[in-house]
CSV table of C-alpha atoms in Angstrom, one decimal:
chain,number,residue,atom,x,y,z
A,1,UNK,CA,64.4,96.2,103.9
A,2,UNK,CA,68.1,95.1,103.1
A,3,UNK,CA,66.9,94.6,99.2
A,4,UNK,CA,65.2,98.4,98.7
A,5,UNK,CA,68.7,99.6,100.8
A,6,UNK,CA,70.5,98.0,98.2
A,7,UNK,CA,68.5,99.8,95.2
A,8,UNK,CA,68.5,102.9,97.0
A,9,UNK,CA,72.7,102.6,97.5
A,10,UNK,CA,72.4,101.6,93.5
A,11,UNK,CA,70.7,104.5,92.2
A,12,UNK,CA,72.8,106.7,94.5
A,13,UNK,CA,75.9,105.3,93.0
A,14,UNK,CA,74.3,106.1,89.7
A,15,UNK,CA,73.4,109.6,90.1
A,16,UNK,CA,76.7,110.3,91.5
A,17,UNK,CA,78.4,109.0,88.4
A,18,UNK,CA,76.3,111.4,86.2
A,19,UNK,CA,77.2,113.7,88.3
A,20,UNK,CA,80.9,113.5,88.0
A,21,UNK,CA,80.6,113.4,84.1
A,22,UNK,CA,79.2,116.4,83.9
A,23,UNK,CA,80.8,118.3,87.1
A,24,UNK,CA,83.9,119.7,85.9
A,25,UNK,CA,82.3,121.8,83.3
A,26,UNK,CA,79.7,122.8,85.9
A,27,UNK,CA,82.0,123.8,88.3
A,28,UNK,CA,84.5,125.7,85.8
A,29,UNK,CA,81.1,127.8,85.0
A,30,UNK,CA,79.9,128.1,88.7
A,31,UNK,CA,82.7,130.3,89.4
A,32,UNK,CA,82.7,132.9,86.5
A,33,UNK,CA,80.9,135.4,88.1
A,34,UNK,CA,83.7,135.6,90.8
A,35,UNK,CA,86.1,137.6,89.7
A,36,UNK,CA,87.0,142.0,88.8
A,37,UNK,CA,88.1,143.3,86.7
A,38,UNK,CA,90.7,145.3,88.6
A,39,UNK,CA,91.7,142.3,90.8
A,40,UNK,CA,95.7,141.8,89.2
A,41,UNK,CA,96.2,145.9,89.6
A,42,UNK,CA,95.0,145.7,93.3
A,43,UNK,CA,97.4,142.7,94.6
A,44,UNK,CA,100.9,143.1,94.3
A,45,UNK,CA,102.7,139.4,94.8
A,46,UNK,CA,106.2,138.8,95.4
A,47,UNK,CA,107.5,135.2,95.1
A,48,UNK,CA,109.1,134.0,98.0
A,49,UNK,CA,109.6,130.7,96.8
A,50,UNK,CA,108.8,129.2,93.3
A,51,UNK,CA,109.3,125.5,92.6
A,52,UNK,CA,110.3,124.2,89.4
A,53,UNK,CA,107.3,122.6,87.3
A,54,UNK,CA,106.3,121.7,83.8
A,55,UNK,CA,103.9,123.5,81.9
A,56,UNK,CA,100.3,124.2,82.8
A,57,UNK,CA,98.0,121.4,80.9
A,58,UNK,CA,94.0,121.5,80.0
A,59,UNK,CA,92.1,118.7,81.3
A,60,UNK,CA,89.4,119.5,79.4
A,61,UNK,CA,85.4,117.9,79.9
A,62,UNK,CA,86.7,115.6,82.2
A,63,UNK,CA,87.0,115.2,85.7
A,64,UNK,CA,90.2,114.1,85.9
A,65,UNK,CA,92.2,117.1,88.1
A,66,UNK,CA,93.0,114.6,90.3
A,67,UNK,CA,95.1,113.2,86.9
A,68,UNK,CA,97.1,116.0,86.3
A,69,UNK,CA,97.6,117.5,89.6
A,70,UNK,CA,99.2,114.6,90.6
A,71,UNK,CA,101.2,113.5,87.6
A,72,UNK,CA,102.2,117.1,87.6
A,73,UNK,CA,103.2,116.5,91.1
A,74,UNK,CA,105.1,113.7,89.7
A,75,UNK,CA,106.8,115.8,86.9
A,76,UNK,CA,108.5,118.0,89.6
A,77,UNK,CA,109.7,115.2,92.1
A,78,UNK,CA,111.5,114.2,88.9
A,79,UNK,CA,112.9,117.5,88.5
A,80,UNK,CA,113.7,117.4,92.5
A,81,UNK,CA,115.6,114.3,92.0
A,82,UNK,CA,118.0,116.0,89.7
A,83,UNK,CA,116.2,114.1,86.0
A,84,UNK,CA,114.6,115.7,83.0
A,85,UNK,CA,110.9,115.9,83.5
A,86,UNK,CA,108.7,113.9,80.9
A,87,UNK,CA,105.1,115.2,80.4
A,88,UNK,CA,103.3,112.1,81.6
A,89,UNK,CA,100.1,110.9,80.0
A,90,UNK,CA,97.2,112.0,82.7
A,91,UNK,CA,94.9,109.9,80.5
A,92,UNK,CA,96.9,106.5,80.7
A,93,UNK,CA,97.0,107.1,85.1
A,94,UNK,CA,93.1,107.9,84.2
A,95,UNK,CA,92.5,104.7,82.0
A,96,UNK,CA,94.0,102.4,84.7
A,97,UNK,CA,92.1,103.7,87.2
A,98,UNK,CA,88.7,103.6,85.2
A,99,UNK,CA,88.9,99.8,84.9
A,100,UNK,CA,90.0,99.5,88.2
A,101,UNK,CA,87.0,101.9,89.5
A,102,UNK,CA,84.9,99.1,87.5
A,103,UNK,CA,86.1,96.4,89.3
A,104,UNK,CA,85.5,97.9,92.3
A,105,UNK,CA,81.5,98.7,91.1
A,106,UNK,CA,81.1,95.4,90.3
A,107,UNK,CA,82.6,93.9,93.1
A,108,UNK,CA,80.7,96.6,95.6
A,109,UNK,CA,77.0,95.7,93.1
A,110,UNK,CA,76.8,98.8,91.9
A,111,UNK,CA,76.4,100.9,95.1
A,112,UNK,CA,80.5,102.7,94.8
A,113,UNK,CA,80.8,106.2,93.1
A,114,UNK,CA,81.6,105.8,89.2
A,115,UNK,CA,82.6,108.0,86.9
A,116,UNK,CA,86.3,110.5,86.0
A,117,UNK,CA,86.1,111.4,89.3
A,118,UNK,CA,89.5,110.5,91.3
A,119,UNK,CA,91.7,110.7,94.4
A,120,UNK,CA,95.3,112.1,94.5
A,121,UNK,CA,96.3,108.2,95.8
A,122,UNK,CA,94.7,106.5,92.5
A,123,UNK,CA,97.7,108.0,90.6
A,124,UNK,CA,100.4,106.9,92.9
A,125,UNK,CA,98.6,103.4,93.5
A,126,UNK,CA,98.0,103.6,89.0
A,127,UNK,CA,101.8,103.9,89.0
A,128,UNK,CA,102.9,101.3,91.1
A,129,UNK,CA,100.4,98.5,89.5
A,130,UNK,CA,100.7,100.0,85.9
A,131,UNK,CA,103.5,102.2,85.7
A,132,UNK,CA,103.8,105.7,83.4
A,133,UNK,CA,104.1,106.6,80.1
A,134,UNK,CA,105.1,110.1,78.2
A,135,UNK,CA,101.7,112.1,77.3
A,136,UNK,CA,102.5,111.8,73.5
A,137,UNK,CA,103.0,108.2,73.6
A,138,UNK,CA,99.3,108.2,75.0
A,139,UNK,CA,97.4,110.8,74.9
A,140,UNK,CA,93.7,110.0,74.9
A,141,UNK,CA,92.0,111.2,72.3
A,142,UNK,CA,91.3,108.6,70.3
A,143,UNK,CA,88.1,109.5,68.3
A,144,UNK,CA,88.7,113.0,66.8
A,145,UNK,CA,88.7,115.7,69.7
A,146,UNK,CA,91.7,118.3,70.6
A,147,UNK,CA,91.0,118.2,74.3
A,148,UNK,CA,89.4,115.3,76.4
A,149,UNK,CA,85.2,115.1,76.5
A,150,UNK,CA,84.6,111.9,78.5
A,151,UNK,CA,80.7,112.6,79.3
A,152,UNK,CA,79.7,110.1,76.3
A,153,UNK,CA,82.3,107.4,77.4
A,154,UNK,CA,81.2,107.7,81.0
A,155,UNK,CA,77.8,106.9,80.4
A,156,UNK,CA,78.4,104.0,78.0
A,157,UNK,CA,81.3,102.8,81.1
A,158,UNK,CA,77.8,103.0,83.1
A,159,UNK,CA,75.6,101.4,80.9
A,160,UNK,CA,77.6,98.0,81.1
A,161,UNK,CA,78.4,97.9,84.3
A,162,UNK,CA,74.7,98.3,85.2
A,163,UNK,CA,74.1,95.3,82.7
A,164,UNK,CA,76.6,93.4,84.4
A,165,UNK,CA,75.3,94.1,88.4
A,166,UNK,CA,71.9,93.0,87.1
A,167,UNK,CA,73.6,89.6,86.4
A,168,UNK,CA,70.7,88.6,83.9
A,169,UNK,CA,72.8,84.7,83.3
A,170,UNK,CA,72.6,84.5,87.3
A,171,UNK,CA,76.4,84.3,87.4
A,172,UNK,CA,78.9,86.5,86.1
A,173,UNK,CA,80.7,85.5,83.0
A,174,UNK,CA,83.9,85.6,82.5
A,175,UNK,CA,84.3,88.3,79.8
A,176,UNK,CA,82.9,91.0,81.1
A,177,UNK,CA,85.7,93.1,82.3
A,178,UNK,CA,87.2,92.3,78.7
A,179,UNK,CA,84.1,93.9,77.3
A,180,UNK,CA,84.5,96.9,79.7
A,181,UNK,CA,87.8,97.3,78.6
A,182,UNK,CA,87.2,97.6,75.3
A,183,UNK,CA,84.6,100.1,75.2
A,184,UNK,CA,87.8,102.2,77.4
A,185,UNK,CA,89.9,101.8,74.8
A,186,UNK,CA,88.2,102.2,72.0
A,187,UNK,CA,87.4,105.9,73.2
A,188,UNK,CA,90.6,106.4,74.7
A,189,UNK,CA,92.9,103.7,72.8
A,190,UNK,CA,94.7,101.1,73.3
A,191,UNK,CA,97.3,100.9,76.1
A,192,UNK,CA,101.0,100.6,74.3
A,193,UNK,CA,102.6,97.0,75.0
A,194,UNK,CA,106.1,98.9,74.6
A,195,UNK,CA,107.1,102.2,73.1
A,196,UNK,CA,110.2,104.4,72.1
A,197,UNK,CA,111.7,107.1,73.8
A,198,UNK,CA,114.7,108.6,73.1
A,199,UNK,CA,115.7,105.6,70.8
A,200,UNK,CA,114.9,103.8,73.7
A,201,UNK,CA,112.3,100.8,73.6
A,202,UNK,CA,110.0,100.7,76.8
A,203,UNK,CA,107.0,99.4,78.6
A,204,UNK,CA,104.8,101.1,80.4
A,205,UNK,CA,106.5,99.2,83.5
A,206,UNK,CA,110.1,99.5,82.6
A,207,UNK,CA,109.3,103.4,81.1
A,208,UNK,CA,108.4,103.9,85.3
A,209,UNK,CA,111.0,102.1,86.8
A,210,UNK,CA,114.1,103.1,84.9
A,211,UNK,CA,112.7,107.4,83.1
A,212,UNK,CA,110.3,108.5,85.9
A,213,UNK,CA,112.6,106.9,88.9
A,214,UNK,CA,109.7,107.2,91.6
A,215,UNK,CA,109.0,105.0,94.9
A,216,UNK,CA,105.9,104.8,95.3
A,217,UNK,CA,106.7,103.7,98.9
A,218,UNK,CA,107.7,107.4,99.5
A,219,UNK,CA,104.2,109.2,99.3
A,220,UNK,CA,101.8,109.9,102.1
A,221,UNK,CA,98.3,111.3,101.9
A,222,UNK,CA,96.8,113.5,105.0
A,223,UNK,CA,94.3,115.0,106.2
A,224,UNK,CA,92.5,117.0,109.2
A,225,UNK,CA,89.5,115.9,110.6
A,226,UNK,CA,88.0,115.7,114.4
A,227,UNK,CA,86.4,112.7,114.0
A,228,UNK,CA,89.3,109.9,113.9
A,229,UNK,CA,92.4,110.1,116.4
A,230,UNK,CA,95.4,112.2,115.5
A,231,UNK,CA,98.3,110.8,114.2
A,232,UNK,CA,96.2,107.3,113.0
A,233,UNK,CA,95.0,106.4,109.5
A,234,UNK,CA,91.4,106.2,108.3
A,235,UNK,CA,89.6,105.9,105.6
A,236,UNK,CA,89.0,109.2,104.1
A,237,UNK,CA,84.6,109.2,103.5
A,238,UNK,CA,84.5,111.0,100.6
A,239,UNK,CA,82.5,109.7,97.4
A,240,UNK,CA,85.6,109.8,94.9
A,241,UNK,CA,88.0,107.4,96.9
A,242,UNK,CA,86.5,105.0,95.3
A,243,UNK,CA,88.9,102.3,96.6
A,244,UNK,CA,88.7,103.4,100.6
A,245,UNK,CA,92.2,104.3,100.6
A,246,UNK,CA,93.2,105.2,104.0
A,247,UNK,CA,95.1,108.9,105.0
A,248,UNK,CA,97.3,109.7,108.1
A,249,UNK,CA,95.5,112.5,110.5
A,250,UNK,CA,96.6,115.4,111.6
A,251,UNK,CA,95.7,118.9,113.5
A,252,UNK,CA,94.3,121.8,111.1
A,253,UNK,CA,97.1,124.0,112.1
A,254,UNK,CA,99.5,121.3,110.8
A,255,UNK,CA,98.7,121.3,107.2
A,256,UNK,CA,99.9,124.6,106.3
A,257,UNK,CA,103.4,123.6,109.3
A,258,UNK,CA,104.2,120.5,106.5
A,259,UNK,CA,103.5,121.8,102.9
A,260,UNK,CA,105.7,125.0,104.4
A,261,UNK,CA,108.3,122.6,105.3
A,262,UNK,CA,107.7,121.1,102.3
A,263,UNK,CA,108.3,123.8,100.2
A,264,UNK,CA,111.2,125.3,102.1
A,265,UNK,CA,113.0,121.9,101.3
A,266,UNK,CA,112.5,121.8,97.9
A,267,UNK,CA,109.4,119.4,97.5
A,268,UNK,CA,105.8,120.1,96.0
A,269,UNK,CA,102.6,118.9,96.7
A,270,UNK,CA,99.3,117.6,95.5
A,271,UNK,CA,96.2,119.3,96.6
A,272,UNK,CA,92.3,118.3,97.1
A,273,UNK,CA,90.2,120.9,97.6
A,274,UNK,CA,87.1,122.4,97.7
A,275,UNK,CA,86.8,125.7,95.0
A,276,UNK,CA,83.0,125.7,94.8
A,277,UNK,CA,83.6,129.0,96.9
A,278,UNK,CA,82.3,132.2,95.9
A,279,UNK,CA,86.1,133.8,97.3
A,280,UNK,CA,87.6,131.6,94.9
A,281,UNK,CA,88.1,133.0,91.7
A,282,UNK,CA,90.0,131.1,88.7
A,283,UNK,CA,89.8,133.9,86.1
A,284,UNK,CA,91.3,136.7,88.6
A,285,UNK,CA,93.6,134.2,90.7
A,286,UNK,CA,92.8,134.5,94.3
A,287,UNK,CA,91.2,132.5,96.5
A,288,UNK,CA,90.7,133.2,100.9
A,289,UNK,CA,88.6,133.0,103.5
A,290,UNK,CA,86.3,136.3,103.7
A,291,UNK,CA,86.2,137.5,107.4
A,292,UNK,CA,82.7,138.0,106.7
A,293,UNK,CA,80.0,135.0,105.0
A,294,UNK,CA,79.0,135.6,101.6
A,295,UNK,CA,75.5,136.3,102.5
A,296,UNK,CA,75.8,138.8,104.8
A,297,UNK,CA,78.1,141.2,102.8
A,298,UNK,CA,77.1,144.3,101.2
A,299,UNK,CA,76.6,145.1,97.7
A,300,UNK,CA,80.2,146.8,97.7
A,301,UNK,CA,81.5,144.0,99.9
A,302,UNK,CA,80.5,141.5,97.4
A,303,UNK,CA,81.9,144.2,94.5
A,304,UNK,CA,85.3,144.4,96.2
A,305,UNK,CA,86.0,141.2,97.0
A,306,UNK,CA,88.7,140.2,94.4
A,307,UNK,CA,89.9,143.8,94.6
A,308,UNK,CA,93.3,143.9,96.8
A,309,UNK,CA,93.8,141.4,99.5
A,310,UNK,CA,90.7,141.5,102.1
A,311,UNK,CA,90.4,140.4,105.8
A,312,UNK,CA,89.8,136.4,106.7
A,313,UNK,CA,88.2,134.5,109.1
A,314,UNK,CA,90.0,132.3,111.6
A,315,UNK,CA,90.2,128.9,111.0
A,316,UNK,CA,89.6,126.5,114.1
A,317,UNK,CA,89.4,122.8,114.1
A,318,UNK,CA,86.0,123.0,114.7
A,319,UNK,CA,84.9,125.2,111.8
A,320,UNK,CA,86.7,123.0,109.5
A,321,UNK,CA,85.4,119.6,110.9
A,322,UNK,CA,81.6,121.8,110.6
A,323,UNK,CA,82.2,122.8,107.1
A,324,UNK,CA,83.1,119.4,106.1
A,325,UNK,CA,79.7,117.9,108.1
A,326,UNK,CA,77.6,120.4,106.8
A,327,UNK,CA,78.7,119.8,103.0
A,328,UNK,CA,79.7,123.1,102.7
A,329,UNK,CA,83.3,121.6,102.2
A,330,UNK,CA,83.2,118.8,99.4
A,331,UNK,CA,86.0,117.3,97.3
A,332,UNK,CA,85.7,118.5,94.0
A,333,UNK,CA,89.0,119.4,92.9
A,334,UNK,CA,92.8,118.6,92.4
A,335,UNK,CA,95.7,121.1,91.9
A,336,UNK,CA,99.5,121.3,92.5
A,337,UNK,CA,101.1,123.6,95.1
A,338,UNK,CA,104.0,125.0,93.9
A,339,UNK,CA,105.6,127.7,96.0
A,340,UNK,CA,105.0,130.8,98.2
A,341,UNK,CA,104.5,134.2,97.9
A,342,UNK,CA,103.4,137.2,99.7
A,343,UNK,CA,101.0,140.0,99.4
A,344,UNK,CA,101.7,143.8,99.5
A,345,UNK,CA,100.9,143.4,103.5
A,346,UNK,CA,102.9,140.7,103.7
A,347,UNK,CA,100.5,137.4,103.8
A,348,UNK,CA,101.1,134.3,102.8
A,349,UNK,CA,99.7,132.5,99.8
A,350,UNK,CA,100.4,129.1,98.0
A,351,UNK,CA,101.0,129.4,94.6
A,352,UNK,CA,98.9,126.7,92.9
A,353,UNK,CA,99.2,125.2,89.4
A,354,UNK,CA,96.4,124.3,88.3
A,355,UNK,CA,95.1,122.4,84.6
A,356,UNK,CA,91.9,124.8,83.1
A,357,UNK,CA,94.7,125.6,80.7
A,358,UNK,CA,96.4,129.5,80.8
A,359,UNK,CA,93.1,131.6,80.4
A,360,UNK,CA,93.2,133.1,83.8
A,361,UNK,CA,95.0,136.3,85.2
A,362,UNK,CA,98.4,134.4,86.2
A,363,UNK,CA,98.3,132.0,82.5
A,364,UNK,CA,96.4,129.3,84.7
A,365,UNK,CA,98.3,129.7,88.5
A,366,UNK,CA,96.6,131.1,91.3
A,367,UNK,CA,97.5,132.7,94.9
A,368,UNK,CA,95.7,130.6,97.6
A,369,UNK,CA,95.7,131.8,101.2
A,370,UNK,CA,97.0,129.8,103.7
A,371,UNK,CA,93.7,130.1,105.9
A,372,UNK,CA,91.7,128.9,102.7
A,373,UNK,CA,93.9,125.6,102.4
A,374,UNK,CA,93.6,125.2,106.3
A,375,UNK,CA,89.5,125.6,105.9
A,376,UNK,CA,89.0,123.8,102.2
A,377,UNK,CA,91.7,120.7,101.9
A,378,UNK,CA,90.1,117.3,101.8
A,379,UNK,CA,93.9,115.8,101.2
A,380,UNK,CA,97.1,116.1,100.6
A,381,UNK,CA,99.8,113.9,99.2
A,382,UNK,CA,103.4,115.0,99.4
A,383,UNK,CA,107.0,113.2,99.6
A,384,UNK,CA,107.2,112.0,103.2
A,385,UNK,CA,110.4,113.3,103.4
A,386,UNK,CA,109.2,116.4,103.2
A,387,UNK,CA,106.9,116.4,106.7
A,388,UNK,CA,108.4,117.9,109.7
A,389,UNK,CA,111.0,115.5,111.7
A,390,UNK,CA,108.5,115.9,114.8
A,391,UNK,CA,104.8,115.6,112.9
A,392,UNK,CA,106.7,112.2,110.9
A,393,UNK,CA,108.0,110.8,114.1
A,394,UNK,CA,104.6,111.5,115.5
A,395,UNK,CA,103.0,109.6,112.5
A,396,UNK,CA,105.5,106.4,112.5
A,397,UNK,CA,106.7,107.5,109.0
């Protein structure tokens, strides 16, 4: 029983990393039927507040939005700290965490998620172990193409680890995570020993410490769920956190009470989500929570959807924890909230950076209502000086 468990777990782990190779560029073309064409004439935003952030990047065929949302994060907490932002390589944070993630699989005998997929804590744990460098300095691609395409890397990443979990020697030798390394790097290249910036010679380490200026000590990750106490830590069970980081829990209502007070102070955040929504739309820039389900709308329910802001459904505690149960919440993407705006009747929405590059109706932003992050978020990272006095005292911060 415990040996057919095992290869079950195994070729689950497997499937999954296929799965994440090739689910970015599924999900970007699941969602291009959602959208109007009169959707930017019909909503009329006015910025209430709009954080200062770098330029919107393209991830490319790769899952790696948990990458760039969070070094973008990154990018601005440099700007909030008063320094010159760098564009940070996405790809070095993703490197790191690939031969980490390997580790893990081989340590875990295969039966872990594989693959680009990532949390918004690899980066921050990436940057404490490994530090940062500028994207130039590192950016990736390393064998000919103008945006990333890791599907052929993944499977190759795959291919030896499942060589070494068989173990055909009948102990593990001692070169095998140099071997895995390599076949990283010679897709991505090599990691710099040191670099210049500004006339200035660097390691990755010292380039952290003494350019970017972050603590990583200063970053909590949260979420909402019914299932775990309020105000403890778990481990947050979905398949991308890879290394069973733990987040701090909180009440549903509570997520959109801190990234508010985050915003109001000054500080953005990093956002996991679920847009695999048919009232999210990337090409038109909107994304809520229809009042009523998808299915039971009418053909000129469907039609209007995108067109002008629309009615939402309540969000309770219990229709979040039952999205999440039922799958119809899942954590497949990362983006960067930004600031706040309002609607021509006066709701709320985050404004969200996100990195499909500037092809959309706001040159790659979006207006998210604050029911959809109360229903969708799977986690949230932020400064911790940036929670509410009462919800940080509450958590131990």
């Amino acid at each position: 029983m415990i040996k057919y468990t095992k290869l079950f777990l195994i070729g689950l782990a497997l499937s999954l990393s296929t799965l994440v190779t090739f689910g970015q560029d599924n999900l970007v073309n699941s969602l291009k039927n959602n959208q109007s064409d009169n959707s930017k004439d019909a909503f009329k935003f006015t910025e209430v507040i709009n954080l200062a952030n770098t330029p919107v990047q393209n991830q490319g065929s790769s899952g790696t939005c948990w990458s760039y949302s969070t070094n973008s994060f990154i990018e601005s907490e440099m700007i909030k700290a008063g320094k010159q932002p760098v564009q940070l390589s996405q790809i070095f944070t993703a490197r790191n965490a690939y031969v980490e993630k390997g580790i893990n699989y081989v340590r875990m005998h295969g039966a872990v998620n594989l693959g680009d997929g990532g949390a918004l804590h690899d980066v921050i744990n990436m940057y404490r172990k490994y530090g940062a460098v500028p994207q130039d300095v590192y950016t990736g691609l390393n064998y000919g193409t103008k945006t990333n395409k890791t599907a052929e890397l993944g499977d190759i990443e795959k291919g030896v680890l499942e060589a070494v979990v068989k173990n055909a020697n009948g102990e593990l030798t001692p070169n095998w995570l140099k071997a895995y390394s390599g076949v990283i790097d010679a897709y991505l290249g090599a990691v710099p020993e040191n670099f210049t910036f500004k006339g200035k010679k660097y390691t990755p380490k010292t380039f952290a410490n003494e350019v970017v200026g972050i603590n990583p000590d200063h970053y909590v990750e949260l979420s909402s769920f019914n299932d775990h106490p309020f105000y403890s830590k778990f481990t947050l069970l979905v398949p991308d956190n890879w290394s069973f980081d733990q987040v701090y829990n909180i009440k549903v209502n509570e997520i959109t009470e801190i990234i508010d007070n985050a915003l109001k102070n000054g500080f953005t955040v990093a956002w996991a989500t679920d847009v695999s929504e048919k009232s999210f739309s990337y090409k038109n820039g909107v994304a809520f929570v229809p009042e009523i389900p998808f299915n039971d709308m009418s053909l000129k329910q469907k039609a209007d959807m995108f067109n002008g802001p629309q009615p939402e459904m309540e969000i309770t505690q219990e229709n979040r924890q039952a999205a999440f149960d039922n799958y119809q919440t899942t954590d497949d993407h990362g983006m960067h909230i930004v600031g706040l705006a309002k609607d021509q009747n006066g709701k709320e929405y985050y404004i969200v950076k996100n990195s499909w590059g500037v092809t959309n109706d706001y040159k790659g932003y979006l207006y998210v209502t604050k029911n959809y992050v109360k229903y969708k978020t799977t986690a949230f990272l932020l400064n911790k000086a940036g929670i509410p006095s009462a919800i940080s005292k509450k958590l131990g911060l």
